[in-house]
């Protein structure tokens, strides 16, 4: 056995022992094979997170590693309940990517072809697809030695400040504690849609302590367009800068009616999942909230930002509760976003990667290649 083959075989054996059933093919880490493996991870939330439709204390995540020759890229799937994905569905999907798609490719630069095949494996599974997409982008960025914001030609100094989310809570004491913790941020995001009385109570509690500009996310919680318009007028007098998804995502006519009359920009979140959704939203909303876990990752997110701008719409970047991997991947696009809600990693008490940082609330991109992240421990130990 030649020395190179020995190392290939040894590495494959070690990898197979470390990740039983985790998609490590026979090729080993020194080959031209694209080698995908993954680790389920539980993201612990600092606070119970409550929005109009549900409440939770943790988020299931799957961390992904994609290797080619001596390069390693990282990715992540975050699975909030409403996306309909689970650790089992994501790992089953990743096993199909590892078994059915990647063995046909030796060249990671074929991003279009690889990701089109990943997308074609199933109709949904957008978070699992995003995990592969992010890892592939990270890998390719590391191979060329450049961060994606630079590959895309963006100016890293043009990043917006991120908002920091204050979730709903019935207890004034808990809300006040969250408000204290948000004192550093330049933009607060508040989850409303609980009903007019409770919504106004949240805003009044914040305004009693902070003047910070507020983004409001109603998460489809407002039931009529007249009530929504009254709320928006009330909010506009209280230094609120935008309204996200005021009413049910299906109702485009009401969204258009509201957007036409609203003194504040109205942004589509639940109504805008992927690229193909955008044309019909033009005219009904002022902008879209792009999230990697909804839209299958960086490749489509980049196209969405370009299409939205071409249609005269604003771009907001959002995230789920996720580690610095997915947040830093989204942050690569932030120089072209007017607003960013990339606080997922700081809502976690157990982020396991370093990456994009916030300086005085402003998204600060680093010069590291790919998506600019490093695991805080060896991947095998996360
Ligand atoms: Mg939202």
Short mmCIF file of C-alpha atoms and ligand atoms in Angstrom, two decimals:
data_model
loop_
_atom_site.label_atom_id
_atom_site.label_comp_id
_atom_site.label_asym_id
_atom_site.label_seq_id
_atom_site.Cartn_x
_atom_site.Cartn_y
_atom_site.Cartn_z
CA UNK A 1 0.00 0.00 0.00
CA UNK A 2 1.36 3.41 -0.94
CA UNK A 3 1.77 6.02 1.78
CA UNK A 4 -1.03 8.23 0.42
CA UNK A 5 -3.40 5.26 0.21
CA UNK A 6 -2.46 4.25 3.74
CA UNK A 7 -3.40 7.68 5.03
CA UNK A 8 -6.61 7.68 3.02
CA UNK A 9 -7.63 4.31 4.42
CA UNK A 10 -6.60 5.20 7.99
CA UNK A 11 -8.42 8.51 7.88
CA UNK A 12 -11.54 6.87 6.55
CA UNK A 13 -11.40 4.24 9.32
CA UNK A 14 -10.91 6.87 12.00
CA UNK A 15 -13.70 8.98 10.56
CA UNK A 16 -16.01 6.00 10.28
CA UNK A 17 -15.31 5.09 13.92
CA UNK A 18 -15.89 8.65 15.09
CA UNK A 19 -19.11 9.14 13.11
CA UNK A 20 -20.81 5.78 12.77
CA UNK A 21 -23.57 6.07 10.20
CA UNK A 22 -22.71 9.68 9.49
CA UNK A 23 -22.10 9.57 5.79
CA UNK A 24 -18.31 9.14 5.71
CA UNK A 25 -17.62 7.31 2.47
CA UNK A 26 -14.57 5.19 1.79
CA UNK A 27 -12.60 7.94 0.12
CA UNK A 28 -11.16 9.48 3.28
CA UNK A 29 -10.23 13.10 3.90
CA UNK A 30 -7.29 13.29 1.49
CA UNK A 31 -9.23 12.45 -1.64
CA UNK A 32 -11.17 14.60 -4.10
CA UNK A 33 -14.38 13.24 -2.61
CA UNK A 34 -16.72 15.68 -0.91
CA UNK A 35 -17.16 14.19 2.54
CA UNK A 36 -20.16 15.23 4.60
CA UNK A 37 -20.73 14.46 8.26
CA UNK A 38 -22.93 15.95 10.93
CA UNK A 39 -23.71 16.18 14.63
CA UNK A 40 -27.09 16.90 16.25
CA UNK A 41 -26.81 19.74 18.78
CA UNK A 42 -29.33 21.26 21.17
CA UNK A 43 -29.33 25.06 21.16
CA UNK A 44 -30.31 26.19 24.67
CA UNK A 45 -32.20 29.47 24.81
CA UNK A 46 -31.34 32.03 27.46
CA UNK A 47 -35.06 32.83 27.82
CA UNK A 48 -38.25 30.96 27.06
CA UNK A 49 -39.18 32.25 23.62
CA UNK A 50 -42.84 33.08 23.06
CA UNK A 51 -44.41 34.38 19.86
CA UNK A 52 -48.01 34.57 18.63
CA UNK A 53 -48.14 30.87 17.74
CA UNK A 54 -45.97 28.94 20.27
CA UNK A 55 -43.42 28.90 23.12
CA UNK A 56 -40.10 27.04 23.54
CA UNK A 57 -36.89 26.79 25.60
CA UNK A 58 -34.53 25.12 23.14
CA UNK A 59 -34.00 24.64 19.41
CA UNK A 60 -32.80 21.41 17.83
CA UNK A 61 -29.82 22.05 15.54
CA UNK A 62 -27.68 19.88 13.29
CA UNK A 63 -24.09 20.99 12.75
CA UNK A 64 -22.53 19.94 9.46
CA UNK A 65 -18.98 19.52 8.23
CA UNK A 66 -18.01 19.20 4.56
CA UNK A 67 -14.44 18.22 3.69
CA UNK A 68 -12.53 18.18 0.42
CA UNK A 69 -8.80 17.53 0.25
CA UNK A 70 -7.38 19.42 3.24
CA UNK A 71 -10.21 21.98 3.43
CA UNK A 72 -13.14 21.95 5.82
CA UNK A 73 -16.37 23.94 5.62
CA UNK A 74 -19.07 24.18 8.29
CA UNK A 75 -22.81 24.44 8.01
CA UNK A 76 -25.87 24.24 10.20
CA UNK A 77 -29.57 23.44 10.15
CA UNK A 78 -31.83 25.09 12.71
CA UNK A 79 -35.28 23.55 13.14
CA UNK A 80 -37.85 25.76 14.83
CA UNK A 81 -41.13 23.89 15.24
CA UNK A 82 -43.03 25.77 12.56
CA UNK A 83 -40.61 24.80 9.76
CA UNK A 84 -41.72 21.17 10.18
CA UNK A 85 -38.19 19.74 10.21
CA UNK A 86 -36.72 17.58 12.99
CA UNK A 87 -33.30 16.20 13.83
CA UNK A 88 -34.42 12.89 12.27
CA UNK A 89 -35.68 14.47 9.03
CA UNK A 90 -32.53 16.58 8.68
CA UNK A 91 -30.11 13.71 9.32
CA UNK A 92 -32.08 11.46 6.93
CA UNK A 93 -31.84 14.17 4.27
CA UNK A 94 -28.11 14.68 4.87
CA UNK A 95 -27.56 10.93 4.51
CA UNK A 96 -29.22 11.13 1.09
CA UNK A 97 -27.00 14.08 0.12
CA UNK A 98 -23.92 12.13 1.24
CA UNK A 99 -25.03 8.94 -0.50
CA UNK A 100 -26.80 10.13 -3.65
CA UNK A 101 -25.47 13.58 -4.60
CA UNK A 102 -21.93 14.17 -3.37
CA UNK A 103 -20.40 10.95 -4.75
CA UNK A 104 -21.09 12.31 -8.25
CA UNK A 105 -19.01 15.45 -7.69
CA UNK A 106 -15.26 15.90 -7.27
CA UNK A 107 -15.29 19.68 -7.77
CA UNK A 108 -16.77 21.83 -4.97
CA UNK A 109 -16.77 24.86 -7.29
CA UNK A 110 -19.77 23.37 -9.11
CA UNK A 111 -22.01 25.11 -6.59
CA UNK A 112 -24.91 25.51 -9.02
CA UNK A 113 -25.00 21.88 -10.09
CA UNK A 114 -24.43 20.44 -6.62
CA UNK A 115 -27.03 22.61 -4.91
CA UNK A 116 -29.60 22.10 -7.70
CA UNK A 117 -29.31 18.36 -7.13
CA UNK A 118 -29.58 18.80 -3.36
CA UNK A 119 -32.70 20.93 -3.85
CA UNK A 120 -34.23 18.36 -6.19
CA UNK A 121 -33.95 15.55 -3.61
CA UNK A 122 -37.12 16.67 -1.82
CA UNK A 123 -39.75 19.38 -2.01
CA UNK A 124 -39.15 20.91 1.41
CA UNK A 125 -36.31 20.20 3.93
CA UNK A 126 -35.13 23.80 3.52
CA UNK A 127 -33.09 23.84 6.74
CA UNK A 128 -31.29 20.62 5.81
CA UNK A 129 -30.60 22.07 2.36
CA UNK A 130 -29.32 25.27 3.97
CA UNK A 131 -26.89 23.25 6.10
CA UNK A 132 -25.33 21.73 2.97
CA UNK A 133 -25.36 25.06 1.12
CA UNK A 134 -23.64 26.92 3.98
CA UNK A 135 -20.98 24.22 4.39
CA UNK A 136 -20.30 24.22 0.64
CA UNK A 137 -19.99 28.00 0.54
CA UNK A 138 -17.70 27.95 3.57
CA UNK A 139 -15.59 25.25 1.94
CA UNK A 140 -15.28 27.08 -1.39
CA UNK A 141 -14.48 30.37 0.35
CA UNK A 142 -11.72 28.64 2.30
CA UNK A 143 -10.30 27.11 -0.87
CA UNK A 144 -10.04 30.51 -2.57
CA UNK A 145 -8.99 32.15 0.69
CA UNK A 146 -11.67 34.88 0.67
CA UNK A 147 -14.81 35.63 2.67
CA UNK A 148 -18.09 35.54 0.77
CA UNK A 149 -18.88 39.22 1.35
CA UNK A 150 -15.71 39.93 -0.61
CA UNK A 151 -16.35 37.33 -3.31
CA UNK A 152 -19.77 38.94 -3.85
CA UNK A 153 -18.09 42.33 -4.10
CA UNK A 154 -19.73 43.89 -1.04
CA UNK A 155 -18.42 46.68 1.16
CA UNK A 156 -18.06 45.29 4.68
CA UNK A 157 -18.35 48.76 6.20
CA UNK A 158 -21.97 49.00 4.96
CA UNK A 159 -23.39 46.42 7.35
CA UNK A 160 -26.44 47.47 9.37
CA UNK A 161 -26.86 47.18 13.12
CA UNK A 162 -28.64 44.02 14.11
CA UNK A 163 -31.82 44.14 16.09
CA UNK A 164 -32.03 42.20 19.32
CA UNK A 165 -35.28 40.39 20.03
CA UNK A 166 -37.36 40.86 23.13
CA UNK A 167 -39.88 38.02 23.21
CA UNK A 168 -43.33 38.32 24.72
CA UNK A 169 -43.80 37.41 28.38
CA UNK A 170 -46.82 37.70 30.67
CA UNK A 171 -44.65 38.83 33.57
CA UNK A 172 -43.71 42.52 33.63
CA UNK A 173 -40.64 41.59 35.71
CA UNK A 174 -39.38 39.18 33.03
CA UNK A 175 -40.01 41.71 30.26
CA UNK A 176 -38.20 44.41 32.24
CA UNK A 177 -35.27 42.04 32.76
CA UNK A 178 -35.12 41.44 28.99
CA UNK A 179 -35.31 45.19 28.36
CA UNK A 180 -32.36 45.77 30.70
CA UNK A 181 -30.41 43.12 28.82
CA UNK A 182 -31.22 44.86 25.52
CA UNK A 183 -29.89 48.24 26.66
CA UNK A 184 -26.73 47.83 24.50
CA UNK A 185 -28.55 47.39 21.22
CA UNK A 186 -29.27 50.10 18.63
CA UNK A 187 -32.43 48.36 17.40
CA UNK A 188 -34.91 46.31 19.41
CA UNK A 189 -37.19 43.76 17.78
CA UNK A 190 -40.43 43.02 19.58
CA UNK A 191 -42.69 40.08 18.93
CA UNK A 192 -46.32 41.25 19.02
CA UNK A 193 -49.59 39.83 17.70
CA UNK A 194 -50.91 38.78 21.11
CA UNK A 195 -53.85 41.19 20.99
CA UNK A 196 -54.05 44.96 21.12
CA UNK A 197 -53.89 45.31 24.93
CA UNK A 198 -50.90 43.00 25.36
CA UNK A 199 -49.12 44.43 22.33
CA UNK A 200 -49.40 48.00 23.64
CA UNK A 201 -48.30 46.82 27.09
CA UNK A 202 -45.04 45.44 25.61
CA UNK A 203 -44.28 48.70 23.79
CA UNK A 204 -45.19 50.81 26.85
CA UNK A 205 -42.86 48.71 29.05
CA UNK A 206 -39.98 49.26 26.64
CA UNK A 207 -40.67 52.96 26.18
CA UNK A 208 -40.73 53.44 29.96
CA UNK A 209 -37.05 52.48 29.96
CA UNK A 210 -35.49 52.85 26.49
CA UNK A 211 -35.78 55.20 23.48
CA UNK A 212 -34.15 52.67 21.15
CA UNK A 213 -35.76 52.31 17.71
CA UNK A 214 -38.06 49.26 17.55
CA UNK A 215 -38.85 46.77 14.77
CA UNK A 216 -42.22 45.11 15.34
CA UNK A 217 -42.89 41.54 14.25
CA UNK A 218 -46.56 40.59 14.53
CA UNK A 219 -45.95 37.04 13.27
CA UNK A 220 -49.34 37.04 11.44
CA UNK A 221 -51.05 37.80 14.73
CA UNK A 222 -53.25 40.79 13.77
CA UNK A 223 -56.69 39.65 12.71
CA UNK A 224 -58.04 42.50 10.59
CA UNK A 225 -56.48 45.08 8.32
CA UNK A 226 -58.31 47.94 10.07
CA UNK A 227 -57.01 46.86 13.47
CA UNK A 228 -53.51 46.42 11.97
CA UNK A 229 -53.58 49.94 10.50
CA UNK A 230 -54.70 51.46 13.82
CA UNK A 231 -51.87 49.61 15.59
CA UNK A 232 -49.32 50.78 13.02
CA UNK A 233 -50.39 54.41 13.45
CA UNK A 234 -50.09 54.01 17.23
CA UNK A 235 -46.65 52.38 16.83
CA UNK A 236 -45.41 55.01 14.34
CA UNK A 237 -45.72 57.61 17.12
CA UNK A 238 -43.42 55.53 19.31
CA UNK A 239 -40.25 55.35 17.22
CA UNK A 240 -41.05 52.05 15.51
CA UNK A 241 -39.23 51.62 12.16
CA UNK A 242 -40.99 48.70 10.46
CA UNK A 243 -43.74 46.10 10.75
CA UNK A 244 -43.03 42.48 9.92
CA UNK A 245 -45.79 40.11 8.79
CA UNK A 246 -48.77 41.90 10.35
CA UNK A 247 -51.43 39.46 9.13
CA UNK A 248 -51.88 35.92 7.80
CA UNK A 249 -49.35 35.16 5.08
CA UNK A 250 -52.01 33.92 2.63
CA UNK A 251 -53.85 37.22 2.55
CA UNK A 252 -52.12 39.27 -0.12
CA UNK A 253 -55.04 41.62 -0.77
CA UNK A 254 -55.15 42.75 2.84
CA UNK A 255 -51.36 43.10 2.89
CA UNK A 256 -51.52 45.34 -0.20
CA UNK A 257 -54.34 47.41 1.35
CA UNK A 258 -52.34 47.86 4.53
CA UNK A 259 -49.02 48.59 2.81
CA UNK A 260 -50.64 51.29 0.69
CA UNK A 261 -51.86 53.11 3.82
CA UNK A 262 -49.15 52.27 6.34
CA UNK A 263 -46.87 55.07 7.57
CA UNK A 264 -44.22 52.38 8.23
CA UNK A 265 -42.61 49.84 5.86
CA UNK A 266 -44.42 46.48 5.88
CA UNK A 267 -42.14 43.46 5.47
CA UNK A 268 -43.04 39.91 4.41
CA UNK A 269 -41.55 37.11 6.51
CA UNK A 270 -43.81 34.05 6.68
CA UNK A 271 -45.23 35.08 3.26
CA UNK A 272 -41.77 34.97 1.69
CA UNK A 273 -40.01 31.63 1.82
CA UNK A 274 -38.06 31.35 -1.41
CA UNK A 275 -37.01 33.17 -4.56
CA UNK A 276 -40.16 32.21 -6.48
CA UNK A 277 -42.38 33.91 -3.86
CA UNK A 278 -40.95 37.37 -4.45
CA UNK A 279 -42.62 38.54 -7.72
CA UNK A 280 -46.17 38.12 -6.35
CA UNK A 281 -45.23 39.97 -3.14
CA UNK A 282 -44.05 43.08 -5.00
CA UNK A 283 -46.76 45.68 -4.44
CA UNK A 284 -48.22 43.85 -1.45
CA UNK A 285 -45.24 44.46 0.84
CA UNK A 286 -42.44 47.02 0.95
CA UNK A 287 -39.79 44.41 1.54
CA UNK A 288 -38.89 40.82 2.38
CA UNK A 289 -37.19 39.12 5.29
CA UNK A 290 -34.64 36.63 3.92
CA UNK A 291 -33.67 33.74 6.20
CA UNK A 292 -31.25 31.00 5.19
CA UNK A 293 -33.30 28.25 6.87
CA UNK A 294 -36.38 29.19 4.82
CA UNK A 295 -34.72 29.69 1.46
CA UNK A 296 -32.20 26.77 1.35
CA UNK A 297 -29.09 28.82 2.04
CA UNK A 298 -26.67 31.48 0.83
CA UNK A 299 -26.96 30.84 -2.90
CA UNK A 300 -30.69 31.45 -3.06
CA UNK A 301 -30.54 34.19 -0.41
CA UNK A 302 -28.11 36.12 -2.60
CA UNK A 303 -30.45 35.79 -5.59
CA UNK A 304 -33.43 36.85 -3.46
CA UNK A 305 -31.67 40.04 -2.37
CA UNK A 306 -30.87 40.89 -5.98
CA UNK A 307 -34.41 40.17 -7.21
CA UNK A 308 -36.01 42.15 -4.37
CA UNK A 309 -33.83 45.15 -5.12
CA UNK A 310 -34.58 44.86 -8.83
CA UNK A 311 -38.30 44.99 -7.97
CA UNK A 312 -37.80 48.05 -5.78
CA UNK A 313 -38.25 46.15 -2.52
CA UNK A 314 -36.27 46.48 0.68
CA UNK A 315 -34.25 43.59 2.11
CA UNK A 316 -34.18 42.51 5.71
CA UNK A 317 -32.00 39.61 6.85
CA UNK A 318 -33.32 37.34 9.56
CA UNK A 319 -32.37 34.14 11.31
CA UNK A 320 -33.68 31.42 13.58
CA UNK A 321 -32.13 30.70 16.92
CA UNK A 322 -28.91 29.25 15.58
CA UNK A 323 -25.19 29.25 16.31
CA UNK A 324 -22.57 31.60 14.87
CA UNK A 325 -22.32 29.26 11.85
CA UNK A 326 -25.66 30.13 10.26
CA UNK A 327 -25.66 33.69 11.61
CA UNK A 328 -22.21 34.38 10.13
CA UNK A 329 -23.30 32.85 6.82
CA UNK A 330 -26.29 35.21 6.67
CA UNK A 331 -24.10 38.12 7.75
CA UNK A 332 -22.07 37.77 4.53
CA UNK A 333 -25.11 39.32 2.77
CA UNK A 334 -25.70 42.02 5.35
CA UNK A 335 -23.93 44.87 3.47
CA UNK A 336 -26.90 44.88 1.05
CA UNK A 337 -29.59 44.56 3.71
CA UNK A 338 -31.33 47.68 5.05
CA UNK A 339 -32.22 45.88 8.27
CA UNK A 340 -30.77 42.82 9.96
CA UNK A 341 -32.17 40.64 12.68
CA UNK A 342 -29.16 38.40 13.20
CA UNK A 343 -29.24 37.80 16.94
CA UNK A 344 -29.82 34.03 16.91
CA UNK A 345 -26.40 33.23 18.34
CA UNK A 346 -26.66 35.69 21.21
CA UNK A 347 -30.07 34.30 22.20
CA UNK A 348 -28.28 30.97 22.79
CA UNK A 349 -26.43 30.18 26.00
CA UNK A 350 -24.29 27.50 24.29
CA UNK A 351 -23.04 28.91 20.96
CA UNK A 352 -20.21 26.57 19.94
CA UNK A 353 -18.55 28.59 17.13
CA UNK A 354 -16.86 31.97 16.83
CA UNK A 355 -17.75 34.11 13.83
CA UNK A 356 -19.46 37.39 12.98
CA UNK A 357 -19.30 39.82 15.88
CA UNK A 358 -21.35 42.78 16.98
CA UNK A 359 -19.49 45.97 17.74
CA UNK A 360 -21.77 48.45 19.44
CA UNK A 361 -24.67 46.57 17.83
CA UNK A 362 -23.23 46.81 14.29
CA UNK A 363 -22.60 43.62 12.35
CA UNK A 364 -18.84 43.32 11.98
CA UNK A 365 -17.57 40.95 9.32
CA UNK A 366 -14.11 39.46 9.65
CA UNK A 367 -11.54 38.77 6.91
CA UNK A 368 -11.46 35.03 7.48
CA UNK A 369 -12.27 32.96 4.39
CA UNK A 370 -15.64 31.36 3.71
CA UNK A 371 -18.19 32.40 6.31
CA UNK A 372 -15.49 33.31 8.83
CA UNK A 373 -16.22 30.79 11.58
CA UNK A 374 -14.21 28.41 13.76
CA UNK A 375 -15.51 25.74 16.14
CA UNK A 376 -14.70 26.42 19.81
CA UNK A 377 -13.87 22.72 20.23
CA UNK A 378 -12.93 20.00 17.73
CA UNK A 379 -16.02 19.17 15.67
CA UNK A 380 -16.07 15.62 16.99
CA UNK A 381 -16.48 16.95 20.56
CA UNK A 382 -19.26 19.47 19.92
MG1 LIG B 1 -40.64 37.28 11.62
#
